[in-house]
Short mmCIF file of C-alpha atoms in Angstrom, two decimals:
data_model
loop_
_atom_site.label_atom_id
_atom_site.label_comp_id
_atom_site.label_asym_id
_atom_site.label_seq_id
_atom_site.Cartn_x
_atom_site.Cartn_y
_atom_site.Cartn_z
CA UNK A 1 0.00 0.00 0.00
CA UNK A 2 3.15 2.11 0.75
CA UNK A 3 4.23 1.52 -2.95
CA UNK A 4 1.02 2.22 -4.53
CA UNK A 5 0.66 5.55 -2.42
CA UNK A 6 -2.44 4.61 -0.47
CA UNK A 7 -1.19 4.86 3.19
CA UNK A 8 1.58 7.58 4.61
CA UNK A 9 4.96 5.77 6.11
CA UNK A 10 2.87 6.78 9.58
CA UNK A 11 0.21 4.14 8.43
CA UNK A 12 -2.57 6.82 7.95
CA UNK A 13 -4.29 6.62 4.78
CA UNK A 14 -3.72 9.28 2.02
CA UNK A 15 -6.74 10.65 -0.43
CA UNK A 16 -6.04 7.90 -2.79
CA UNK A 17 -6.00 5.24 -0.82
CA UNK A 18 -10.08 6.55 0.94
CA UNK A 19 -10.30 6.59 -2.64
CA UNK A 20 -9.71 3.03 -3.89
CA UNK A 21 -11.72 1.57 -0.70
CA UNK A 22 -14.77 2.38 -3.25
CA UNK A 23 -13.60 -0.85 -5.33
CA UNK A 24 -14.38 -4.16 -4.41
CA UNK A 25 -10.86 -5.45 -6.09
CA UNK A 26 -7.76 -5.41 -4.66
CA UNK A 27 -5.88 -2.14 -4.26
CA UNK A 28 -3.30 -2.11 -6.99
CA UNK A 29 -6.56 -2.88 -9.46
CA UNK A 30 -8.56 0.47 -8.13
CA UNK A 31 -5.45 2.60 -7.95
CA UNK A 32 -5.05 1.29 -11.95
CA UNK A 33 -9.38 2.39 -12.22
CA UNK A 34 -8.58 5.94 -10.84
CA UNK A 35 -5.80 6.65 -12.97
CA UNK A 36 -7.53 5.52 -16.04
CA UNK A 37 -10.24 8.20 -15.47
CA UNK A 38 -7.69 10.42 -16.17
CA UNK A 39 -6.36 9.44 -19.54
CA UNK A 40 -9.47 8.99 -21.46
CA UNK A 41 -8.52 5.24 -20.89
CA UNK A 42 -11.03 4.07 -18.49
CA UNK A 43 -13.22 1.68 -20.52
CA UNK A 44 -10.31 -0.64 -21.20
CA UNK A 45 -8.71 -0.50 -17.65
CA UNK A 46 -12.25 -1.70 -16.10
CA UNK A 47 -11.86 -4.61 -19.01
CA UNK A 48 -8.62 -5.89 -18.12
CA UNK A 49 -9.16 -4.88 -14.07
CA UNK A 50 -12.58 -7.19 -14.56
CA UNK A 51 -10.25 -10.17 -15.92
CA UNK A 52 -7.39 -9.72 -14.20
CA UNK A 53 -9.63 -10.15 -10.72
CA UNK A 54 -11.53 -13.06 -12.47
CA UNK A 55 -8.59 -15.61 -14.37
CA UNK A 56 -7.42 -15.70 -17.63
CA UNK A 57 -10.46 -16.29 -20.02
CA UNK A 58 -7.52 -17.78 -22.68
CA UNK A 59 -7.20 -21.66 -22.44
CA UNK A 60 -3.21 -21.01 -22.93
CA UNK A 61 -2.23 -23.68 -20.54
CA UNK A 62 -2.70 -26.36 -22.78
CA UNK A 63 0.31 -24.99 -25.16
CA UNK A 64 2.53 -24.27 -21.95
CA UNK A 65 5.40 -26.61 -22.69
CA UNK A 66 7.32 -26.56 -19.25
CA UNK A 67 10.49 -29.39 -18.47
CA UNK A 68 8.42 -31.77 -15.95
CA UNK A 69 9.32 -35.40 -16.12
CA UNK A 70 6.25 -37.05 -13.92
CA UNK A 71 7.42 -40.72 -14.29
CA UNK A 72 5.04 -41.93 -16.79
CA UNK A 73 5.86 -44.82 -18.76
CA UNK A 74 7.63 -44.15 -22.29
CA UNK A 75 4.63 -45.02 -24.33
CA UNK A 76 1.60 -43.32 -22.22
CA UNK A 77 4.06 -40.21 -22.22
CA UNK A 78 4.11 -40.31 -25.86
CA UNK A 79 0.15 -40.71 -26.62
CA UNK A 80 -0.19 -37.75 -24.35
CA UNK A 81 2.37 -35.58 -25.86
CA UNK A 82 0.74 -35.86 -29.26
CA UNK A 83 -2.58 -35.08 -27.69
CA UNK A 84 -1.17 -32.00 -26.37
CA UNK A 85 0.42 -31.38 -29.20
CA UNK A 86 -2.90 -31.42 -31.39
CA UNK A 87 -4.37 -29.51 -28.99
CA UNK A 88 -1.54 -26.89 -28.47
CA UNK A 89 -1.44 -26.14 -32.32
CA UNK A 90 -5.42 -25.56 -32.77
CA UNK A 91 -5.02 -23.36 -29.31
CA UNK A 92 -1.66 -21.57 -30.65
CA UNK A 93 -3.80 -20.71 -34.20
CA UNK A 94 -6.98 -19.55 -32.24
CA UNK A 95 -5.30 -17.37 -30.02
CA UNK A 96 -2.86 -15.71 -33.09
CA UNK A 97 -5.78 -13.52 -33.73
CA UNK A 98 -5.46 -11.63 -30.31
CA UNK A 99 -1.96 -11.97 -29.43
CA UNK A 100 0.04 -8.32 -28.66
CA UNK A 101 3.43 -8.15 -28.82
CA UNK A 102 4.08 -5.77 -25.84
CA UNK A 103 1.56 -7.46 -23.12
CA UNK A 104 -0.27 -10.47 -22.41
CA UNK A 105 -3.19 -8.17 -21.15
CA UNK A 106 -3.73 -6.55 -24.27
CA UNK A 107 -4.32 -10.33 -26.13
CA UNK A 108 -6.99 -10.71 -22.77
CA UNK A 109 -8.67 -6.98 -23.65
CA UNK A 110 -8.82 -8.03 -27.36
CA UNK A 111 -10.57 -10.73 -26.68
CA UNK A 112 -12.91 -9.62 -24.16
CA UNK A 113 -13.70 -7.15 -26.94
CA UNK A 114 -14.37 -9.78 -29.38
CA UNK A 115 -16.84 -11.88 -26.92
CA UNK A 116 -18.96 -8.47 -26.18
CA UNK A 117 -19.45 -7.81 -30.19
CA UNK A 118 -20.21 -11.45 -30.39
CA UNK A 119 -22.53 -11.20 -27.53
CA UNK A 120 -23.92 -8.13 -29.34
CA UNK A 121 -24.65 -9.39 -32.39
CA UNK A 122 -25.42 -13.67 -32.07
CA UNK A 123 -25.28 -14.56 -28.42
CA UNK A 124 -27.17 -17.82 -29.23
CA UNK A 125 -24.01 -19.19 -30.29
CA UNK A 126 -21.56 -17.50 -27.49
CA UNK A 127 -20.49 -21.21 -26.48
CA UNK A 128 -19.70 -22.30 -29.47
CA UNK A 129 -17.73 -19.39 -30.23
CA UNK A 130 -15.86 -19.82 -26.81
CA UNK A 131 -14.87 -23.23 -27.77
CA UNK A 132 -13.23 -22.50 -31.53
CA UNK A 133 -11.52 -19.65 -29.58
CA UNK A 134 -10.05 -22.04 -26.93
CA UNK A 135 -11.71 -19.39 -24.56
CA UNK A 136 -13.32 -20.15 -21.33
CA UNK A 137 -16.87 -19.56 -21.58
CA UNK A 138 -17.88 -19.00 -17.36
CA UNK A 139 -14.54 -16.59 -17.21
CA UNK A 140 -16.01 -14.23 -20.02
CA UNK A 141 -19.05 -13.90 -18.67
CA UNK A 142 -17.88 -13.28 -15.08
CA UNK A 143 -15.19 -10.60 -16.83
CA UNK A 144 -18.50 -9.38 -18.50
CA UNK A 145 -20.57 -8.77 -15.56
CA UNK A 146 -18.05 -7.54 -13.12
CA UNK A 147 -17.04 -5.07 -15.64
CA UNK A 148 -20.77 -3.62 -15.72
CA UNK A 149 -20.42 -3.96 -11.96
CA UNK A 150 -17.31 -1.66 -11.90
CA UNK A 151 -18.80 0.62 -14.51
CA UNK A 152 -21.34 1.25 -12.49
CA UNK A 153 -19.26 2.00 -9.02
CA UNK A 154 -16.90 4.35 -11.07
CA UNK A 155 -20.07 6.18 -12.48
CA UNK A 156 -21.78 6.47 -8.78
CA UNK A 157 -18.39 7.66 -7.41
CA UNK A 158 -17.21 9.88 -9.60
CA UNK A 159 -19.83 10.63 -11.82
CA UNK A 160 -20.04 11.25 -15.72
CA UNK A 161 -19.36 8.16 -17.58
CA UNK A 162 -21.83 7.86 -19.95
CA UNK A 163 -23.46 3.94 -20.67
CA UNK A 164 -21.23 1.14 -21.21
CA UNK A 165 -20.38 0.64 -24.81
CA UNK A 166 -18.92 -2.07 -26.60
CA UNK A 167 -14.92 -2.10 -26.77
CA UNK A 168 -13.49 -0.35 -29.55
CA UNK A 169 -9.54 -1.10 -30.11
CA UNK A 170 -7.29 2.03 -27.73
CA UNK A 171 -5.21 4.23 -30.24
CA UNK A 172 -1.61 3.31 -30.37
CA UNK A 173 -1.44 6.87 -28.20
CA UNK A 174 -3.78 4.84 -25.66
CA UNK A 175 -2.39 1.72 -25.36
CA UNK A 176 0.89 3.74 -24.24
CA UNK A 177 -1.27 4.94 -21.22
CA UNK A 178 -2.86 1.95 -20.33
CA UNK A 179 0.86 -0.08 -20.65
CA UNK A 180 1.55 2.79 -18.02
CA UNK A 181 -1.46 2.84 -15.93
CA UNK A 182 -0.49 -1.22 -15.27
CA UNK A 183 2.57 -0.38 -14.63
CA UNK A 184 2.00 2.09 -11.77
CA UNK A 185 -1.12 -0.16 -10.40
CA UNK A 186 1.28 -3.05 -10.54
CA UNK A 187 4.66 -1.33 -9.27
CA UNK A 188 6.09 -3.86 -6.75
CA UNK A 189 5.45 -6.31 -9.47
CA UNK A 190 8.54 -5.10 -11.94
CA UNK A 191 11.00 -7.36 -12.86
CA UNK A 192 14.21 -7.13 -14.77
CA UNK A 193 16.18 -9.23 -17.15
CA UNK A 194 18.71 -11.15 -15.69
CA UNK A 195 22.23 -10.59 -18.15
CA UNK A 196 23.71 -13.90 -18.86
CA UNK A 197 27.09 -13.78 -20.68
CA UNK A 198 28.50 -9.59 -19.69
CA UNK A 199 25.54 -7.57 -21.04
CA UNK A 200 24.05 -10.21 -23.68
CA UNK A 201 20.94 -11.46 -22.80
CA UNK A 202 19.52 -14.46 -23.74
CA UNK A 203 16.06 -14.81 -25.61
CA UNK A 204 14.99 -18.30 -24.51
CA UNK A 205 12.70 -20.04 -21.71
CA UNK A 206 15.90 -19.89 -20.01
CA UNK A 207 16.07 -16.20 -19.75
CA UNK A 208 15.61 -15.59 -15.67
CA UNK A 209 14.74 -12.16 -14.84
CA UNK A 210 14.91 -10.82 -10.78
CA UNK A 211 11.84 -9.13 -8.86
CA UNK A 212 11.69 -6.24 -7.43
CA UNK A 213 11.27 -7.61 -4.05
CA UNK A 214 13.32 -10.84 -4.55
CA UNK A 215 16.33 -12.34 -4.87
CA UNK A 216 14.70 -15.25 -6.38
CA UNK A 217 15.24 -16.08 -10.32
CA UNK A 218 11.64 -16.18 -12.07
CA UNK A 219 11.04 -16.68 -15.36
CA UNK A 220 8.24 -15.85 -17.80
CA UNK A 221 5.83 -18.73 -18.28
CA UNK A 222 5.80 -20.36 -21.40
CA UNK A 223 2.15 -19.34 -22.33
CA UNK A 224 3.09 -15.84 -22.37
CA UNK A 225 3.77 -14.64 -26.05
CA UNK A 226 6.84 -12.18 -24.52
CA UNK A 227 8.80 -15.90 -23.13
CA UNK A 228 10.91 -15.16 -25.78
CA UNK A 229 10.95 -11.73 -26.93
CA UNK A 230 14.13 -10.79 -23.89
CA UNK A 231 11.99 -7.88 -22.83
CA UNK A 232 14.92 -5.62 -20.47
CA UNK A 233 11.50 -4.32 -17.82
CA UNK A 234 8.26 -6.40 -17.33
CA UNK A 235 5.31 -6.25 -14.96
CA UNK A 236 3.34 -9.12 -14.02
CA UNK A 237 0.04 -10.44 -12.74
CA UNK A 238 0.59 -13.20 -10.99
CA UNK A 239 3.77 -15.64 -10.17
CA UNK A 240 3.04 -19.51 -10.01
CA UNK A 241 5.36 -22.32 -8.46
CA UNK A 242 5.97 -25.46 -10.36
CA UNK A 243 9.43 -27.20 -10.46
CA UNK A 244 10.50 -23.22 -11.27
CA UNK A 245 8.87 -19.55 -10.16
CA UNK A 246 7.26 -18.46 -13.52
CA UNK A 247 5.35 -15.25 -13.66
CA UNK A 248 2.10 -14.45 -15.35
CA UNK A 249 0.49 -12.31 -17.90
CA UNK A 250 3.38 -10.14 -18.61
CA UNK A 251 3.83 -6.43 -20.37
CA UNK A 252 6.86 -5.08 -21.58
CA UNK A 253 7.43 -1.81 -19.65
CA UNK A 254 9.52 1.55 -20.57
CA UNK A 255 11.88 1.71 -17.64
CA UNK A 256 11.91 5.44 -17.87
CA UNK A 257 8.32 5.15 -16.66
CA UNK A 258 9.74 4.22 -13.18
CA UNK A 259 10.88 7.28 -11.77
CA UNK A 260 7.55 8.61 -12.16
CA UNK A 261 5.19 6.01 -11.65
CA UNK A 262 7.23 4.46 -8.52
CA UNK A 263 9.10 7.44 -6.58
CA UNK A 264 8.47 5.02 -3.33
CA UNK A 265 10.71 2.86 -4.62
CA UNK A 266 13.39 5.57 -5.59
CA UNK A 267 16.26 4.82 -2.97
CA UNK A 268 17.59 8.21 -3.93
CA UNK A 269 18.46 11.33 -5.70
CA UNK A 270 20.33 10.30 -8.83
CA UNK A 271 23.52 12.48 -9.39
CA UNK A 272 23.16 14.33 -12.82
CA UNK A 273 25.42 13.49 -15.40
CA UNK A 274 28.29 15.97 -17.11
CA UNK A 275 26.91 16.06 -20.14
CA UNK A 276 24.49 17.02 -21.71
CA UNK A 277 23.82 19.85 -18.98
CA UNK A 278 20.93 20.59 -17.26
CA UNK A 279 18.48 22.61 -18.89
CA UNK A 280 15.34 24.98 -17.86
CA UNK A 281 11.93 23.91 -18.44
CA UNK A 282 9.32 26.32 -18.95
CA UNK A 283 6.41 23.99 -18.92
CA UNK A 284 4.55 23.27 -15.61
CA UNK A 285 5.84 24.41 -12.81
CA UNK A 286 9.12 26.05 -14.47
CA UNK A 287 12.22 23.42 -13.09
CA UNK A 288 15.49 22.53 -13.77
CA UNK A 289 15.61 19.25 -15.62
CA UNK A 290 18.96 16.86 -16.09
CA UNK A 291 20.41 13.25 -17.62
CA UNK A 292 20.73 11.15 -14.81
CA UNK A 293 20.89 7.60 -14.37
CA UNK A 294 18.76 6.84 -11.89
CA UNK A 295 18.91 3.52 -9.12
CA UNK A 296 15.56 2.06 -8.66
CA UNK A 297 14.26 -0.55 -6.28
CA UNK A 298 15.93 -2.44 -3.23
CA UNK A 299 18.30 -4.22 -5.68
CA UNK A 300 19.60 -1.14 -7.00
CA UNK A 301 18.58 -1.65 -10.58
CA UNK A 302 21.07 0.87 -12.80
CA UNK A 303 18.25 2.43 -14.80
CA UNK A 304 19.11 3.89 -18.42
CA UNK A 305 20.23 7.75 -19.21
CA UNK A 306 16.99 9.61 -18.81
CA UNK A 307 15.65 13.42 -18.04
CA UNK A 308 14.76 13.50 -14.58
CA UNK A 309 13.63 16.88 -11.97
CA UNK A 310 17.13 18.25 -10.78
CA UNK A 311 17.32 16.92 -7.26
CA UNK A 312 16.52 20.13 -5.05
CA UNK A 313 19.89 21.36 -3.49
CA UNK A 314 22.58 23.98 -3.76
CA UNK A 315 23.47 22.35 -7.66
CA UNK A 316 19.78 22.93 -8.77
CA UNK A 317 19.63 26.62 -7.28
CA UNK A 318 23.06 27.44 -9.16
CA UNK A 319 21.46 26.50 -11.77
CA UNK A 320 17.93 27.94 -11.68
CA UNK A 321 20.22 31.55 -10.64
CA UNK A 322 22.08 30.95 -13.79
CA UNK A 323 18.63 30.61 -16.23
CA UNK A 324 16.90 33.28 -14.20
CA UNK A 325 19.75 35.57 -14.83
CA UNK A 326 19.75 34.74 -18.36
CA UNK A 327 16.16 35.29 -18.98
CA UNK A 328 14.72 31.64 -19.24
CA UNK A 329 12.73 31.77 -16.01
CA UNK A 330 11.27 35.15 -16.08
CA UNK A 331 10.65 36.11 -19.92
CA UNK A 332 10.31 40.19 -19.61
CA UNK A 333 14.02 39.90 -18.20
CA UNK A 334 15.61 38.21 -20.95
CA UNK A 335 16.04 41.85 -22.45
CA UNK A 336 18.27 42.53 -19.81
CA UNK A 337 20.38 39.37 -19.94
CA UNK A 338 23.16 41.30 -23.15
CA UNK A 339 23.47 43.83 -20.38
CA UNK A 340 25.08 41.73 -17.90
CA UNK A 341 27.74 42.37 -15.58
CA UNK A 342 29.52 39.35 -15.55
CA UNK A 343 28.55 35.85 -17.67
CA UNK A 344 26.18 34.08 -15.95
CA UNK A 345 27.84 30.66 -16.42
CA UNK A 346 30.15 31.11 -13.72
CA UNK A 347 27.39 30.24 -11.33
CA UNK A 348 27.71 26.77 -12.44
CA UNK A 349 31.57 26.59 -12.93
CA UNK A 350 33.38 28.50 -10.72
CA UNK A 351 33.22 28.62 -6.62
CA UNK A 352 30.67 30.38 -4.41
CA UNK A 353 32.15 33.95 -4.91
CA UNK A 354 29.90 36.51 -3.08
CA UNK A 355 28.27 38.15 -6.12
CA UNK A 356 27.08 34.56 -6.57
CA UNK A 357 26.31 33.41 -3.40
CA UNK A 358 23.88 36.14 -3.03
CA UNK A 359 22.17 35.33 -5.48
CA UNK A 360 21.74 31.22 -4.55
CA UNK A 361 21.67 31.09 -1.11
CA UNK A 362 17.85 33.07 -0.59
CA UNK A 363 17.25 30.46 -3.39
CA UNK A 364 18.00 27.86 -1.20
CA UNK A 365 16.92 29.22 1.97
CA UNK A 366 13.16 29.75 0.46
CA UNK A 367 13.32 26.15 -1.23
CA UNK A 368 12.68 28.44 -4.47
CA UNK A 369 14.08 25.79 -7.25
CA UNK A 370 11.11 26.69 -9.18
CA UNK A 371 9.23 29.49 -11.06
CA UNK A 372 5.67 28.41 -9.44
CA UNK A 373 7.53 28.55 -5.97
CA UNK A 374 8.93 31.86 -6.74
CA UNK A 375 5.62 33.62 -8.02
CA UNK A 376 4.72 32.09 -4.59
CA UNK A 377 7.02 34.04 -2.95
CA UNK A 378 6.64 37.44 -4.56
CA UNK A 379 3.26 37.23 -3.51
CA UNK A 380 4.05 38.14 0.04
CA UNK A 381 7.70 39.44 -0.93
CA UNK A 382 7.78 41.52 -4.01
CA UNK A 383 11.32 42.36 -3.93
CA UNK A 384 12.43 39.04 -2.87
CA UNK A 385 16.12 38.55 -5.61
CA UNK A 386 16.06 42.06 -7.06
CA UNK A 387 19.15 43.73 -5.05
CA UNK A 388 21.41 40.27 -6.04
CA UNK A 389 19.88 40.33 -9.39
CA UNK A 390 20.64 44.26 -9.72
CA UNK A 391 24.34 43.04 -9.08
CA UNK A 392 24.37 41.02 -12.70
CA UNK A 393 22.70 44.13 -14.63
CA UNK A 394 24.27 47.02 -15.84
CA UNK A 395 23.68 50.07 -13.58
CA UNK A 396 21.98 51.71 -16.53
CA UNK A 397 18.95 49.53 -16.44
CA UNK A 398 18.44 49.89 -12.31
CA UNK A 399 15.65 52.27 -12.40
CA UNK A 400 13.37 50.14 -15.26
CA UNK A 401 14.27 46.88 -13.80
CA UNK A 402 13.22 48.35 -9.95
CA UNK A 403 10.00 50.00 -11.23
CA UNK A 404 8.87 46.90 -12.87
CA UNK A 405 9.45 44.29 -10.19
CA UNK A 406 8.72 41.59 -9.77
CA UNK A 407 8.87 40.23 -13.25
CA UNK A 408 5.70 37.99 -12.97
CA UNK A 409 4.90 39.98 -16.39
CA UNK A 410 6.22 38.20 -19.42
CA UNK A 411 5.91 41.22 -21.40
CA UNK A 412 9.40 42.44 -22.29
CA UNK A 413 9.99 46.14 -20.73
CA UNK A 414 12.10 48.29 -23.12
CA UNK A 415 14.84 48.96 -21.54
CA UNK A 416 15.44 53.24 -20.30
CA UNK A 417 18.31 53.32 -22.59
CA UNK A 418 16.63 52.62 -25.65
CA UNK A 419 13.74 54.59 -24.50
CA UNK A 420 16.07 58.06 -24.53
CA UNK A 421 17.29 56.89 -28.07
CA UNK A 422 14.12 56.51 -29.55
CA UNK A 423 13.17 60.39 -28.10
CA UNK A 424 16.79 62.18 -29.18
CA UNK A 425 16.20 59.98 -33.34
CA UNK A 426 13.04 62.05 -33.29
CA UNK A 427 14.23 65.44 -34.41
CA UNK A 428 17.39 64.19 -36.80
CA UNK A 429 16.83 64.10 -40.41
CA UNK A 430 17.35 60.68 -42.29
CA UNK A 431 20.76 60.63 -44.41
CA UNK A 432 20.21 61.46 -48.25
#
């Protein structure tokens, strides 16, 4: 509950988690049904949420081909592996139809969506299309009802959803978001390819891959259509225990999703790399952003090169000085910045000399690493930063800069200077 946000290290319970007590499935399910409402994604999530607390409707065991040796005698063994064998090739062909290549889920939604047109438009034959399917006929229609169940308990808590409608197929935009949506509802449940020769990995039944919250190998189960794709980052459903730990209903994750979707499980601030350098971000909030390569879980997973949120310190106030000084932060001051006193990159590559460390250090002692936190600010202290500022400007451009702070105006001021120039060009004559 800690990992999925729902209950404060203190044990009290956070809005989310009085939130998914509405759902009568288990808490990584609702948390996936709330964010879902969101994203315009909703209608699929309560399809796959309605399976994934019912079983797999796909009869995919039958094609599961795991290394058992049971002690049967050579000839029984035989007649039964052809059986299965029949069987696993008419199962294999009826289930080509659905299968995904990123997630085991999507081959479920796809054909949950292709039971509710059927049940649409013939449902006098619904059992005989569940058998040429390989599909189990009880499990669809429990998937079916519990999904007008849940439809109905996200429409009486939260209001707006219109009827339920028959599935149409998520955009490949969508089916981004819902790959996501599982992957936050289903956190603790990310596992990682396990290298087997230096950084080759192996694409086989062999492959082993380590939980997040195990030491354990596991392996995907043969009935999964990713057993041998040598995805890096999976999520799964649900882990079963045969002669080996094989996990179930898998989907291929982005591991750049993690920092976002599991910042419980963020050990701690990754250190920015050299290059490239951090830059400002004007969307949102207005932050620093960097390249890090970020640890994640209890194992200490090595994450790839990403953009992360500067970790908040004396670094990221350097540089938040250094763009706000250089007009990035605060657009009407970016006139200013080819009047400067000094270049502004030295806040980020030399030492704490004083013209800079008056500048940072109210940064830092105000927590101000943003521009949202420093409109904050101004509210209550308009002339919080202009005298350090004032120290980077030309004296010239005192008086405009004083009479028009604080910049929460991104219109550009013209500067006094130019103002006087434009008034003396009035009287001159043009140059034959």
């Amino acid at each position: 509950l800690t990992y999925l946000g729902a209950i404060e290290a203190d044990g009290r319970l956070t809005q989310l988690g009085r939130t998914l007590a509405h759902f009568p499935v288990v808490p990584r399910y609702a948390k996936m049904l709330v964010l879902a409402r969101s994203c315009g994604c909703l209608p699929y999530i309560i399809a796959i949420v309605s399976a994934l607390s019912v079983r797999d409707p796909l009869l995919r065991e039958a094609f599961a081909t795991e290394s058992t040796d049971d002690g049967e005698d050579g000839a029984d063994k035989d007649k039964q592996k052809q059986t299965d064998a029949r069987q696993s090739l008419s199962a294999h062909k009826a289930h080509l139809r659905w299968v995904h290549a990123q997630s085991d889920l999507f081959s479920i939604l796809r054909a949950v969506g292709a039971y509710e047109y059927h049940l649409s438009t013939d449902p006098g034959t619904l059992q005989e299309f569940c058998q040429t399917h390989f599909l189990s006929e009880k499990a669809m229609k429990e998937i079916y009802q519990l999904r007008q169940q849940l439809h109905k308990i996200v429409q009486d808590t939260f209001g707006g959803e219109g009827p339920m409608l028959p599935l149409q197929p998520p955009t490949a935009e969508q089916e981004i978001q819902i790959r996501q949506i599982i992957t936050a509802g289903m956190i603790e449940h990310v596992a990682k390819l396990t290298p087997v020769q230096g950084n080759e990995y192996s694409r086989s039944y062999n492959t082993s891959y380590q939980t997040l919250l195990s030491a354990e190998p596991v392996f995907i189960h043969p009935s999964s259509y990713l057993a041998k794709r040598g995805s890096e980052f999976v999520v799964y459903a649900d882990i079963s225990r045969t002669k080996r730990t094989y996990m179930k209903l898998i989907t291929e994750i982005n591991p750049a999703w993690l920092p976002a979707l599991g910042k419980t499980l963020m050990p701690d601030d990754p250190k920015p790399l050299d290059m490239p350098p951090p830059r400002y971000e004007s969307i949102g909030a207005g932050k620093v952003r960097c390249v890090a390569r970020p640890s994640f879980g209890p194992h200490g997973w090595i994450l790839p090169a990403m953009e992360v949120d500067m970790p908040v310190g004396v670094e990221c106030a350097k540089y938040f000085a250094r763009f706000f000084i250089e007009g990035e932060v605060c657009k009407s001051l970016a006139t200013f910045a080819h009047s400067l006193t000094g270049r502004a990159s030295l806040i980020t590559t030399t030492f704490m000399q004083p013209k800079i460390a008056a500048m940072v250090q109210p940064l830092v002692q105000k927590k101000a690493f943003t521009k949202a936190k420093l409109l904050e600010i101004w509210k209550t202290h308009p002339k919080f930063l202009l005298s350090p500022y004032l120290a980077w400007i030309e004296t010239k451009h005192h008086k405009a800069i004083t009479a028009m702070w604080p910049p929460t105006d991104d219109r550009a001021p013209v500067p006094t200077v130019a103002k006087a120039a434009k008034k003396e060009g009035r009287g001159h004559s043009h140059p034959r």
